[in-house]
Amino acid sequence: MARVVESRRRAGLDPLKFSQPLGGALAFLGLAGAMPVMHGSKGCASFAKALLTRHFNEPVPLQTTGITEVTAVLGSGEELVVHLDAIRAKQRPEIIGLLTTGVTEVSGEDVAGQMRQYIAMMEHTTPEGAPLIVRVSTPDFIGGLSDGWSAALRALVTTVPFDAPEPAGGAGGAGERSRHRDETVAVLVGPSLTAADIDELRALIRAFGLEPVLVPDLSGSLDGHLAPAWQPTTTGGTGLAQLRRLDRAGLVITAGATAAEAGADLASRTDADLVHYDHLSGLRAVDGLVAELMARSGRGPDYEVRRARARLADGLLDTHFHLGGARIALAMEPEALVAVGSLLHDAGAQIVAAVSPTEAPVLATAPWDEVVIGDLIDLEERAVEGGAELLIGSSHVRSVADRIGAPHLAVGFPIYDRLGAALRTTAGYGGSLRLLVDAANRLLDHHHQHAEHHQQADHHQHADHRADPPREHRAERRDVNATQHRLDPFDELDVLCEEPTC
């Protein structure tokens, strides 16, 4: 159990934290035909859209109500109605995620009451074509990205109306509904899972004959696919029809600590069984999920699952030679911090610094000594104190790594100095293995680069010394140079271990 401590400073100097509205918008981007709308000033949405676009390298649908100082004082209710009407008419989304910001939260407006009136009017005038509107309270002056994701997910599963049950007779009778309830699994995921992670999780559940409904599903919307045509809303993800049938799931799995509260809400609403995992990184965590799927389906793991597990087990052994004892510093969202850190800890690494932007209960479960709630300055100070050999975090962590002369592995959000952020993995058997290999290779690359640099420096230094040696040593130096050459560390070990000739 880790000790969670606050930063020594009262103010953040090099921020690591992102706002709640950004986290809520990211969650809605995993729904098909969705349009996140930030109820606040234009700057809030512009900053979030820039970050999301750079991270995914894809066009990101995101709108704002464009609150000004005048409407913030006099009331933004009319402005909200005008913008929602325009979005419905032009973009025609199936789902609208309305996210409040600091401006609307501080002004004290009754946004919930305004939305109830608007939804009632909308359903009365256009009952067939009305989108699902989900209002989420996401003040950006408290919490962070993970809190916004959690709030959006909770609002979604408690707001979505379920389809009416089919008649008891015929093919859609009680027996058919019971079979579908046994086979359908609702999987609520946290922000640490990438599009590739979600694909792997879906394949794992289907390997046991179960049909997962993942919420939200970034693998369908922001996985880097080339859409056949431009559309103003998200191009994939969990559809509204799937959301309306979540009550048919007999099992709710929460894959990530951030989704825990939403999973409890959904299970309570649908009377389904609930299984929670703080993360799905590492052999122990994935084995727990596989055991649950085996018990639920009555099937054993197929060849592909067993093979993937065997690869991870072998990868733990292989990477242990490079990660064992390696001093690693981490900075990322709480759920991802514990997931990545736990996996590296299993491989023998020492977590010498772990910084989270916000506090969360999952941080106390980390299998190392301390987690700091702070910023990138805290990361740099503790990484230097601990002699960190590798820094893992978003692209913002790279500057810290450069300053202290350590390698950097890009994991988390945002990643804008590497391509394929949505395809990086940390979960499942395969995702865990790829993260271990990436971390070990990053250390190896850094060590090789430093070895080459030192060899070149030594070569130039020896060349300077040999430029004009004393006359009495020239013959001796010539003989030595003719018979000796500089050995790299591995050559020296070979020489030391070489058996003497008979």
Coordinates of C-alpha atoms in Angstrom, one line a residue:
M1 CA 0.0 0.0 0.0
A2 CA 1.4 3.4 -1.0
R3 CA 1.4 6.5 1.0
V4 CA -0.3 9.4 -0.8
V5 CA 1.2 12.8 -0.1
E6 CA 0.6 16.3 -1.3
S7 CA 3.2 18.4 -3.1
R8 CA 5.5 20.6 -1.0
R9 CA 4.4 23.7 -2.9
R10 CA 1.1 25.4 -2.7
A11 CA 1.0 26.3 -6.4
G12 CA 1.5 24.3 -9.5
L13 CA 4.5 25.6 -11.6
D14 CA 4.6 23.1 -14.4
P15 CA 1.1 21.6 -14.5
L16 CA 0.4 17.9 -15.1
K17 CA -3.3 18.2 -14.6
F18 CA -6.1 18.5 -17.2
S19 CA -9.6 19.7 -16.6
Q20 CA -12.8 17.8 -15.9
P21 CA -14.5 19.1 -19.1
L22 CA -11.7 17.6 -21.2
G23 CA -12.1 14.2 -19.5
G24 CA -15.8 14.3 -20.0
A25 CA -15.5 15.2 -23.7
L26 CA -13.0 12.4 -24.2
A27 CA -15.5 9.9 -22.8
F28 CA -18.3 11.1 -25.1
L29 CA -16.0 10.8 -28.1
G30 CA -16.2 7.0 -27.6
L31 CA -20.0 7.1 -28.5
A32 CA -21.2 6.8 -32.0
G33 CA -22.8 9.9 -33.6
A34 CA -22.0 11.9 -30.5
M35 CA -21.2 15.6 -30.1
P36 CA -19.6 16.9 -26.9
V37 CA -20.7 20.4 -26.1
M38 CA -18.8 22.6 -23.5
H39 CA -21.2 25.0 -21.8
G40 CA -18.6 27.8 -21.3
S41 CA -16.4 30.2 -23.1
K42 CA -14.8 29.5 -26.5
G43 CA -11.3 29.3 -25.0
C44 CA -12.2 26.2 -22.9
A45 CA -13.3 24.2 -26.0
S46 CA -10.5 25.5 -28.2
F47 CA -7.8 24.4 -25.8
A48 CA -9.4 21.0 -25.3
K49 CA -9.9 20.5 -29.0
A50 CA -6.3 21.4 -29.8
L51 CA -5.0 18.8 -27.3
L52 CA -7.3 16.1 -28.5
T53 CA -6.5 16.7 -32.2
R54 CA -2.8 16.6 -31.6
H55 CA -3.0 13.4 -29.5
F56 CA -5.2 11.4 -31.9
N57 CA -4.1 13.1 -35.2
E58 CA -7.8 13.0 -36.2
P59 CA -10.6 15.6 -36.6
V60 CA -12.3 15.9 -33.2
P61 CA -16.0 17.0 -33.1
L62 CA -16.4 19.4 -30.2
Q63 CA -18.7 22.4 -29.8
T64 CA -19.1 25.2 -27.3
T65 CA -22.0 27.5 -26.3
G66 CA -19.5 30.5 -26.5
I67 CA -20.4 32.1 -23.2
T68 CA -19.2 35.8 -23.0
E69 CA -18.8 38.0 -19.9
V70 CA -22.2 39.6 -20.7
T71 CA -24.1 36.3 -20.9
A72 CA -22.3 35.0 -17.9
V73 CA -23.6 37.9 -15.8
L74 CA -27.1 38.3 -17.3
G75 CA -27.8 34.5 -17.8
S76 CA -26.8 32.0 -20.5
G77 CA -30.1 30.1 -20.7
E78 CA -31.2 31.6 -23.9
E79 CA -27.7 31.2 -25.4
L80 CA -27.7 27.5 -24.5
V81 CA -31.0 26.9 -26.2
V82 CA -29.9 28.7 -29.4
H83 CA -26.7 26.7 -29.6
L84 CA -28.4 23.3 -28.9
D85 CA -31.0 24.1 -31.6
A86 CA -28.3 24.9 -34.1
I87 CA -26.3 21.8 -33.3
R88 CA -29.4 19.6 -33.7
A89 CA -30.2 21.2 -37.0
K90 CA -26.7 21.2 -38.6
Q91 CA -24.8 18.3 -37.0
R92 CA -27.8 16.0 -36.2
P93 CA -26.1 14.1 -33.5
E94 CA -27.6 11.0 -31.8
I95 CA -26.1 11.9 -28.5
I96 CA -25.2 15.3 -27.1
G97 CA -22.9 15.5 -24.0
L98 CA -23.4 18.8 -22.3
L99 CA -20.4 19.6 -20.1
T100 CA -20.5 22.5 -17.7
T101 CA -17.3 24.6 -17.1
G102 CA -16.1 26.9 -14.4
V103 CA -17.9 29.9 -15.8
T104 CA -21.4 28.3 -15.7
E105 CA -20.7 26.5 -12.4
V106 CA -19.6 29.7 -10.6
S107 CA -22.4 31.8 -12.0
G108 CA -24.9 29.7 -10.1
E109 CA -27.2 29.1 -13.1
D110 CA -29.7 26.2 -12.8
V111 CA -28.4 24.4 -15.8
A112 CA -30.1 21.2 -14.7
G113 CA -33.5 22.9 -14.7
Q114 CA -32.9 24.6 -18.0
M115 CA -32.0 21.2 -19.6
R116 CA -35.2 19.6 -18.2
Q117 CA -37.3 22.2 -19.8
Y118 CA -35.4 22.0 -23.1
I119 CA -35.6 18.2 -23.2
A120 CA -39.3 18.2 -22.5
M121 CA -39.9 20.7 -25.2
M122 CA -37.7 18.8 -27.7
E123 CA -39.4 15.5 -27.0
H124 CA -42.8 17.1 -27.4
T125 CA -42.0 18.8 -30.8
T126 CA -39.7 16.1 -32.3
P127 CA -40.3 12.9 -30.4
E128 CA -38.8 10.6 -33.1
G129 CA -35.6 12.5 -34.1
A130 CA -34.7 13.9 -30.7
P131 CA -31.1 13.1 -29.6
L132 CA -30.2 11.8 -26.2
I133 CA -28.9 14.7 -24.2
V134 CA -26.7 13.9 -21.2
R135 CA -25.9 16.8 -18.8
V136 CA -22.7 16.5 -16.8
S137 CA -21.4 18.7 -14.0
T138 CA -17.7 19.2 -14.7
P139 CA -16.3 22.3 -13.0
D140 CA -12.8 22.8 -14.2
F141 CA -11.5 24.4 -11.0
I142 CA -11.6 21.1 -9.1
G143 CA -10.7 17.5 -10.0
G144 CA -9.1 16.6 -13.3
L145 CA -9.4 14.5 -16.5
S146 CA -10.2 11.3 -14.6
D147 CA -12.9 13.0 -12.6
G148 CA -14.5 14.3 -15.7
W149 CA -14.5 10.9 -17.4
S150 CA -16.0 9.3 -14.3
A151 CA -18.7 12.0 -14.1
A152 CA -19.6 11.7 -17.8
L153 CA -19.8 7.9 -17.6
R154 CA -22.0 8.0 -14.5
A155 CA -24.3 10.6 -16.1
L156 CA -24.6 8.4 -19.2
V157 CA -25.5 5.1 -17.6
T158 CA -28.1 6.8 -15.3
T159 CA -29.6 8.9 -18.0
V160 CA -30.0 6.6 -21.0
P161 CA -33.5 5.2 -21.3
F162 CA -33.7 1.4 -21.8
D163 CA -35.8 -0.1 -24.5
A164 CA -39.2 -1.6 -23.5
P165 CA -39.0 -5.3 -22.9
E166 CA -40.3 -7.5 -25.7
P167 CA -43.5 -9.5 -25.4
A168 CA -43.2 -12.8 -23.5
G169 CA -44.4 -14.9 -26.4
G170 CA -42.7 -15.8 -29.6
A171 CA -39.0 -15.7 -30.6
G172 CA -38.4 -12.7 -28.4
G173 CA -39.9 -14.3 -25.3
A174 CA -38.5 -14.7 -21.8
G175 CA -36.2 -17.6 -22.7
E176 CA -34.6 -15.6 -25.5
R177 CA -34.1 -12.6 -23.2
S178 CA -32.6 -14.8 -20.5
R179 CA -30.1 -16.2 -23.1
H180 CA -29.1 -12.8 -24.2
R181 CA -28.7 -11.6 -20.6
D182 CA -26.3 -14.5 -20.0
E183 CA -24.2 -13.8 -23.1
T184 CA -24.1 -10.0 -23.0
V185 CA -21.5 -8.3 -20.9
A186 CA -21.4 -4.6 -20.3
V187 CA -17.8 -3.4 -20.0
L188 CA -17.3 0.2 -18.6
V189 CA -13.7 1.3 -19.3
G190 CA -11.5 3.9 -17.8
P191 CA -9.4 6.5 -19.6
S192 CA -6.2 4.5 -19.3
L193 CA -7.4 2.1 -22.0
T194 CA -6.4 3.1 -25.6
A195 CA -8.3 2.0 -28.7
A196 CA -5.9 -0.9 -29.1
D197 CA -6.4 -1.9 -25.5
I198 CA -10.2 -1.9 -26.0
D199 CA -9.8 -4.1 -29.1
E200 CA -7.8 -6.6 -27.2
L201 CA -10.3 -6.6 -24.3
R202 CA -13.2 -7.2 -26.7
A203 CA -11.3 -10.1 -28.4
L204 CA -10.6 -11.7 -25.0
I205 CA -14.2 -11.6 -23.8
R206 CA -15.4 -13.0 -27.2
A207 CA -13.0 -15.9 -26.9
F208 CA -15.3 -17.2 -24.1
G209 CA -18.5 -17.0 -26.2
L210 CA -19.7 -13.8 -24.6
E211 CA -20.7 -10.6 -26.4
P212 CA -19.2 -7.4 -24.8
V213 CA -20.7 -3.9 -25.1
L214 CA -17.9 -1.5 -24.3
V215 CA -18.7 1.9 -23.0
P216 CA -17.2 4.2 -24.2
D217 CA -15.5 2.6 -27.2
L218 CA -12.7 4.7 -28.5
S219 CA -11.6 1.8 -30.8
G220 CA -14.5 2.6 -33.1
S221 CA -14.2 6.4 -33.2
L222 CA -10.6 7.5 -32.6
D223 CA -8.5 4.5 -33.6
G224 CA -7.0 6.2 -36.6
H225 CA -9.2 4.6 -39.3
L226 CA -9.9 6.4 -42.6
A227 CA -13.6 7.3 -42.7
P228 CA -15.4 6.9 -46.0
A229 CA -16.7 10.5 -45.8
W230 CA -16.6 13.5 -43.5
Q231 CA -19.2 13.7 -40.9
P232 CA -19.8 16.3 -38.2
T233 CA -20.1 13.8 -35.3
T234 CA -18.0 10.9 -34.1
T235 CA -17.6 8.2 -36.8
G236 CA -17.9 5.2 -34.5
G237 CA -18.0 3.9 -31.0
T238 CA -20.9 2.6 -28.8
G239 CA -24.2 3.3 -30.5
L240 CA -27.3 4.6 -28.9
A241 CA -29.1 1.4 -29.7
Q242 CA -26.5 -0.5 -27.8
L243 CA -26.8 1.8 -24.8
R244 CA -30.5 1.4 -24.7
R245 CA -30.0 -2.4 -24.4
L246 CA -27.5 -2.3 -21.5
D247 CA -30.2 -3.6 -19.2
R248 CA -29.9 -7.0 -21.0
A249 CA -26.4 -7.5 -19.7
G250 CA -26.2 -10.1 -17.0
L251 CA -22.7 -9.0 -16.0
V252 CA -21.1 -5.6 -15.6
I253 CA -17.3 -5.4 -15.7
T254 CA -15.5 -2.2 -14.8
A255 CA -12.1 -2.1 -16.5
G256 CA -10.4 0.7 -14.6
A257 CA -10.7 2.4 -11.3
T258 CA -12.2 5.5 -12.9
A259 CA -15.2 3.5 -14.1
A260 CA -16.0 1.9 -10.7
E261 CA -18.8 4.3 -9.6
A262 CA -20.5 4.2 -13.0
G263 CA -20.4 0.4 -12.9
A264 CA -22.0 0.3 -9.5
D265 CA -24.7 2.7 -10.8
L266 CA -25.4 0.5 -13.9
A267 CA -25.4 -2.8 -11.9
S268 CA -27.8 -1.3 -9.4
R269 CA -30.1 -0.1 -12.1
T270 CA -30.2 -3.3 -14.1
D271 CA -29.8 -5.9 -11.3
A272 CA -26.7 -7.3 -13.0
D273 CA -23.7 -8.9 -11.4
L274 CA -20.7 -6.6 -11.0
V275 CA -17.0 -7.4 -11.2
H276 CA -14.5 -4.6 -10.8
Y277 CA -10.8 -4.3 -11.8
D278 CA -8.7 -1.3 -10.9
H279 CA -6.7 -2.0 -14.1
L280 CA -6.0 -4.9 -16.5
S281 CA -2.2 -4.6 -16.7
G282 CA 0.0 -7.5 -15.7
L283 CA -0.4 -11.3 -15.4
R284 CA -2.2 -11.3 -12.1
A285 CA -4.9 -8.7 -13.2
V286 CA -5.6 -10.4 -16.5
D287 CA -5.7 -13.8 -14.9
G288 CA -8.4 -12.6 -12.6
L289 CA -10.5 -11.5 -15.6
V290 CA -9.9 -14.7 -17.4
A291 CA -11.0 -16.7 -14.3
E292 CA -14.2 -14.7 -14.1
L293 CA -14.9 -15.2 -17.8
M294 CA -14.3 -19.0 -17.4
A295 CA -16.7 -19.2 -14.5
R296 CA -19.3 -17.1 -16.4
S297 CA -19.2 -19.0 -19.7
G298 CA -18.3 -22.5 -18.5
R299 CA -15.5 -22.5 -21.1
G300 CA -11.7 -22.8 -20.7
P301 CA -9.3 -20.5 -22.5
D302 CA -8.7 -21.3 -26.1
Y303 CA -5.3 -21.7 -27.8
E304 CA -5.0 -17.9 -28.6
V305 CA -5.6 -16.9 -25.0
R306 CA -3.2 -19.5 -23.6
R307 CA -0.6 -18.5 -26.1
A308 CA -0.9 -14.8 -25.3
R309 CA -0.5 -15.7 -21.6
A310 CA 2.6 -17.8 -22.2
R311 CA 4.2 -14.9 -24.2
L312 CA 3.6 -12.5 -21.3
A313 CA 5.0 -15.0 -18.8
D314 CA 8.1 -15.4 -21.0
G315 CA 8.3 -11.6 -21.5
L316 CA 8.4 -11.1 -17.8
L317 CA 11.4 -13.4 -17.6
D318 CA 13.2 -11.8 -20.6
T319 CA 12.6 -8.2 -19.6
H320 CA 13.5 -8.8 -15.9
F321 CA 17.1 -8.9 -16.9
H322 CA 16.8 -5.3 -18.0
L323 CA 14.0 -3.9 -15.9
G324 CA 15.0 -5.7 -12.7
G325 CA 16.4 -3.0 -10.4
A326 CA 15.9 -0.3 -12.9
R327 CA 14.9 3.0 -11.3
I328 CA 11.8 4.4 -13.0
A329 CA 9.8 7.6 -12.5
L330 CA 6.1 7.9 -13.6
A331 CA 3.7 10.8 -14.1
M332 CA 0.2 10.2 -15.4
E333 CA -3.5 9.9 -14.4
P334 CA -4.2 7.9 -11.3
E335 CA -5.6 4.8 -13.0
A336 CA -2.8 4.7 -15.6
L337 CA -0.2 5.4 -12.9
V338 CA -1.1 2.3 -10.9
A339 CA -1.6 0.1 -14.0
V340 CA 1.8 0.9 -15.5
G341 CA 3.7 1.1 -12.2
S342 CA 2.2 -2.3 -11.0
L343 CA 3.3 -4.0 -14.2
L344 CA 6.8 -2.6 -14.1
H345 CA 7.0 -3.5 -10.4
D346 CA 6.1 -7.1 -11.3
A347 CA 9.1 -7.1 -13.6
G348 CA 11.4 -6.1 -10.8
A349 CA 11.7 -2.3 -11.4
Q350 CA 12.0 0.2 -8.6
I351 CA 9.5 3.0 -8.8
V352 CA 11.5 5.9 -7.4
A353 CA 9.0 8.6 -8.3
A354 CA 5.3 8.5 -9.0
V355 CA 3.3 11.7 -9.5
S356 CA -0.4 12.0 -10.1
P357 CA -2.2 15.2 -11.0
T358 CA -5.2 14.4 -8.8
E359 CA -6.0 12.3 -5.8
A360 CA -8.0 9.0 -6.2
P361 CA -8.6 6.0 -3.9
V362 CA -6.8 3.7 -6.4
L363 CA -3.5 5.4 -5.6
A364 CA -3.3 3.8 -2.2
T365 CA -3.3 0.4 -3.8
A366 CA 0.0 1.0 -5.6
P367 CA 2.6 -1.6 -4.7
W368 CA 5.4 0.9 -4.0
D369 CA 6.1 3.3 -1.2
E370 CA 4.8 6.7 -2.2
V371 CA 2.6 8.6 -4.6
V372 CA 2.8 12.4 -4.8
I373 CA -0.1 14.6 -5.8
G374 CA 1.8 17.3 -7.8
D375 CA 3.1 18.5 -11.1
L376 CA 6.1 18.0 -13.3
I377 CA 8.4 20.0 -11.0
D378 CA 7.7 17.4 -8.3
L379 CA 8.5 14.7 -10.9
E380 CA 11.8 16.2 -11.7
E381 CA 12.9 16.7 -8.1
R382 CA 12.0 13.2 -7.1
A383 CA 13.4 11.7 -10.3
V384 CA 16.8 13.4 -9.6
E385 CA 16.7 12.3 -5.9
G386 CA 16.0 8.7 -6.8
G387 CA 18.5 8.6 -9.7
A388 CA 15.7 7.7 -12.2
E389 CA 17.0 5.8 -15.3
L390 CA 13.7 6.0 -17.2
L391 CA 10.8 8.4 -17.2
I392 CA 7.3 7.3 -18.3
G393 CA 4.5 9.7 -19.1
S394 CA 2.9 12.0 -21.6
S395 CA 4.8 14.1 -24.1
H396 CA 5.0 16.8 -21.5
V397 CA 7.3 14.6 -19.5
R398 CA 9.9 14.5 -22.3
S399 CA 11.2 17.9 -21.3
V400 CA 11.9 16.7 -17.8
A401 CA 13.7 13.6 -19.1
D402 CA 15.8 15.8 -21.4
R403 CA 16.8 18.0 -18.5
I404 CA 18.0 15.2 -16.3
G405 CA 19.5 13.1 -19.1
A406 CA 17.2 10.1 -18.8
P407 CA 15.3 8.3 -21.6
H408 CA 11.5 8.9 -22.0
L409 CA 8.8 6.4 -22.8
A410 CA 5.6 8.1 -24.1
V411 CA 2.5 6.7 -22.3
G412 CA -0.7 8.5 -21.3
F413 CA -2.3 11.8 -22.5
P414 CA -1.4 13.8 -24.5
I415 CA 1.2 12.3 -26.9
Y416 CA 2.0 14.6 -29.7
D417 CA 5.7 13.9 -30.4
R418 CA 5.0 10.3 -31.5
L419 CA 2.6 8.8 -34.0
G420 CA 0.1 6.1 -33.1
A421 CA -1.0 7.2 -29.6
A422 CA -4.3 5.3 -30.0
L423 CA -2.4 2.1 -30.9
R424 CA -0.1 2.0 -27.8
T425 CA -1.1 -0.7 -25.3
T426 CA -0.9 -1.3 -21.6
A427 CA -3.7 -3.8 -20.9
G428 CA -4.4 -7.5 -21.5
Y429 CA -1.8 -10.2 -22.0
G430 CA -0.6 -8.7 -25.3
G431 CA -0.7 -5.1 -24.2
S432 CA 1.2 -5.8 -21.0
L433 CA 3.9 -7.6 -23.0
R434 CA 4.3 -4.7 -25.4
L435 CA 4.7 -2.2 -22.6
L436 CA 7.3 -4.3 -20.9
V437 CA 9.2 -4.7 -24.2
D438 CA 9.0 -1.0 -25.0
A439 CA 10.3 0.0 -21.6
A440 CA 13.2 -2.5 -21.7
N441 CA 14.1 -1.4 -25.3
R442 CA 14.1 2.2 -24.3
L443 CA 16.6 1.5 -21.5
L444 CA 18.7 -0.5 -23.9
D445 CA 18.7 2.2 -26.6
H446 CA 19.8 4.8 -24.0
H447 CA 22.6 2.6 -22.7
H448 CA 23.9 1.9 -26.3
Q449 CA 23.7 5.6 -27.2
H450 CA 25.7 6.6 -24.1
A451 CA 28.2 3.8 -24.7
E452 CA 28.8 5.0 -28.3
H453 CA 29.1 8.6 -27.1
H454 CA 31.7 7.7 -24.5
Q455 CA 33.7 5.6 -27.0
Q456 CA 33.8 8.5 -29.5
A457 CA 34.9 10.9 -26.8
D458 CA 37.6 8.5 -25.6
H459 CA 38.8 8.0 -29.2
H460 CA 39.2 11.8 -29.7
Q461 CA 41.0 12.1 -26.4
H462 CA 43.4 9.3 -27.2
A463 CA 44.0 10.8 -30.7
D464 CA 45.0 14.1 -29.1
H465 CA 47.4 12.4 -26.7
R466 CA 49.0 10.5 -29.6
A467 CA 49.5 13.6 -31.7
D468 CA 53.0 14.3 -30.5
P469 CA 54.3 11.7 -28.1
P470 CA 57.8 12.0 -26.5
R471 CA 60.5 10.6 -28.7
E472 CA 61.5 7.9 -26.2
H473 CA 58.0 6.5 -26.1
R474 CA 57.2 6.6 -29.8
A475 CA 58.4 3.1 -30.6
E476 CA 56.8 1.7 -27.5
R477 CA 53.5 3.5 -28.2
R478 CA 53.6 2.2 -31.8
D479 CA 54.0 -1.4 -30.6
V480 CA 51.2 -1.0 -28.1
N481 CA 48.8 0.6 -30.6
A482 CA 49.6 -2.2 -33.1
T483 CA 48.6 -4.9 -30.7
Q484 CA 45.8 -3.4 -28.7
H485 CA 42.4 -2.0 -29.5
R486 CA 39.7 -0.5 -27.3
L487 CA 37.2 -3.1 -26.0
D488 CA 33.6 -2.4 -25.4
P489 CA 32.1 -3.7 -22.1
F490 CA 30.8 -7.0 -23.6
D491 CA 34.2 -7.7 -25.2
E492 CA 35.9 -7.2 -21.9
L493 CA 33.6 -9.7 -20.3
D494 CA 34.3 -12.1 -23.1
V495 CA 38.1 -11.7 -22.5
L496 CA 37.7 -12.2 -18.7
C497 CA 35.6 -15.3 -19.1
E498 CA 37.8 -16.8 -21.9
E499 CA 39.4 -20.1 -20.9
P500 CA 43.2 -20.1 -21.0
T501 CA 44.8 -22.0 -23.9
C502 CA 46.5 -25.3 -23.1

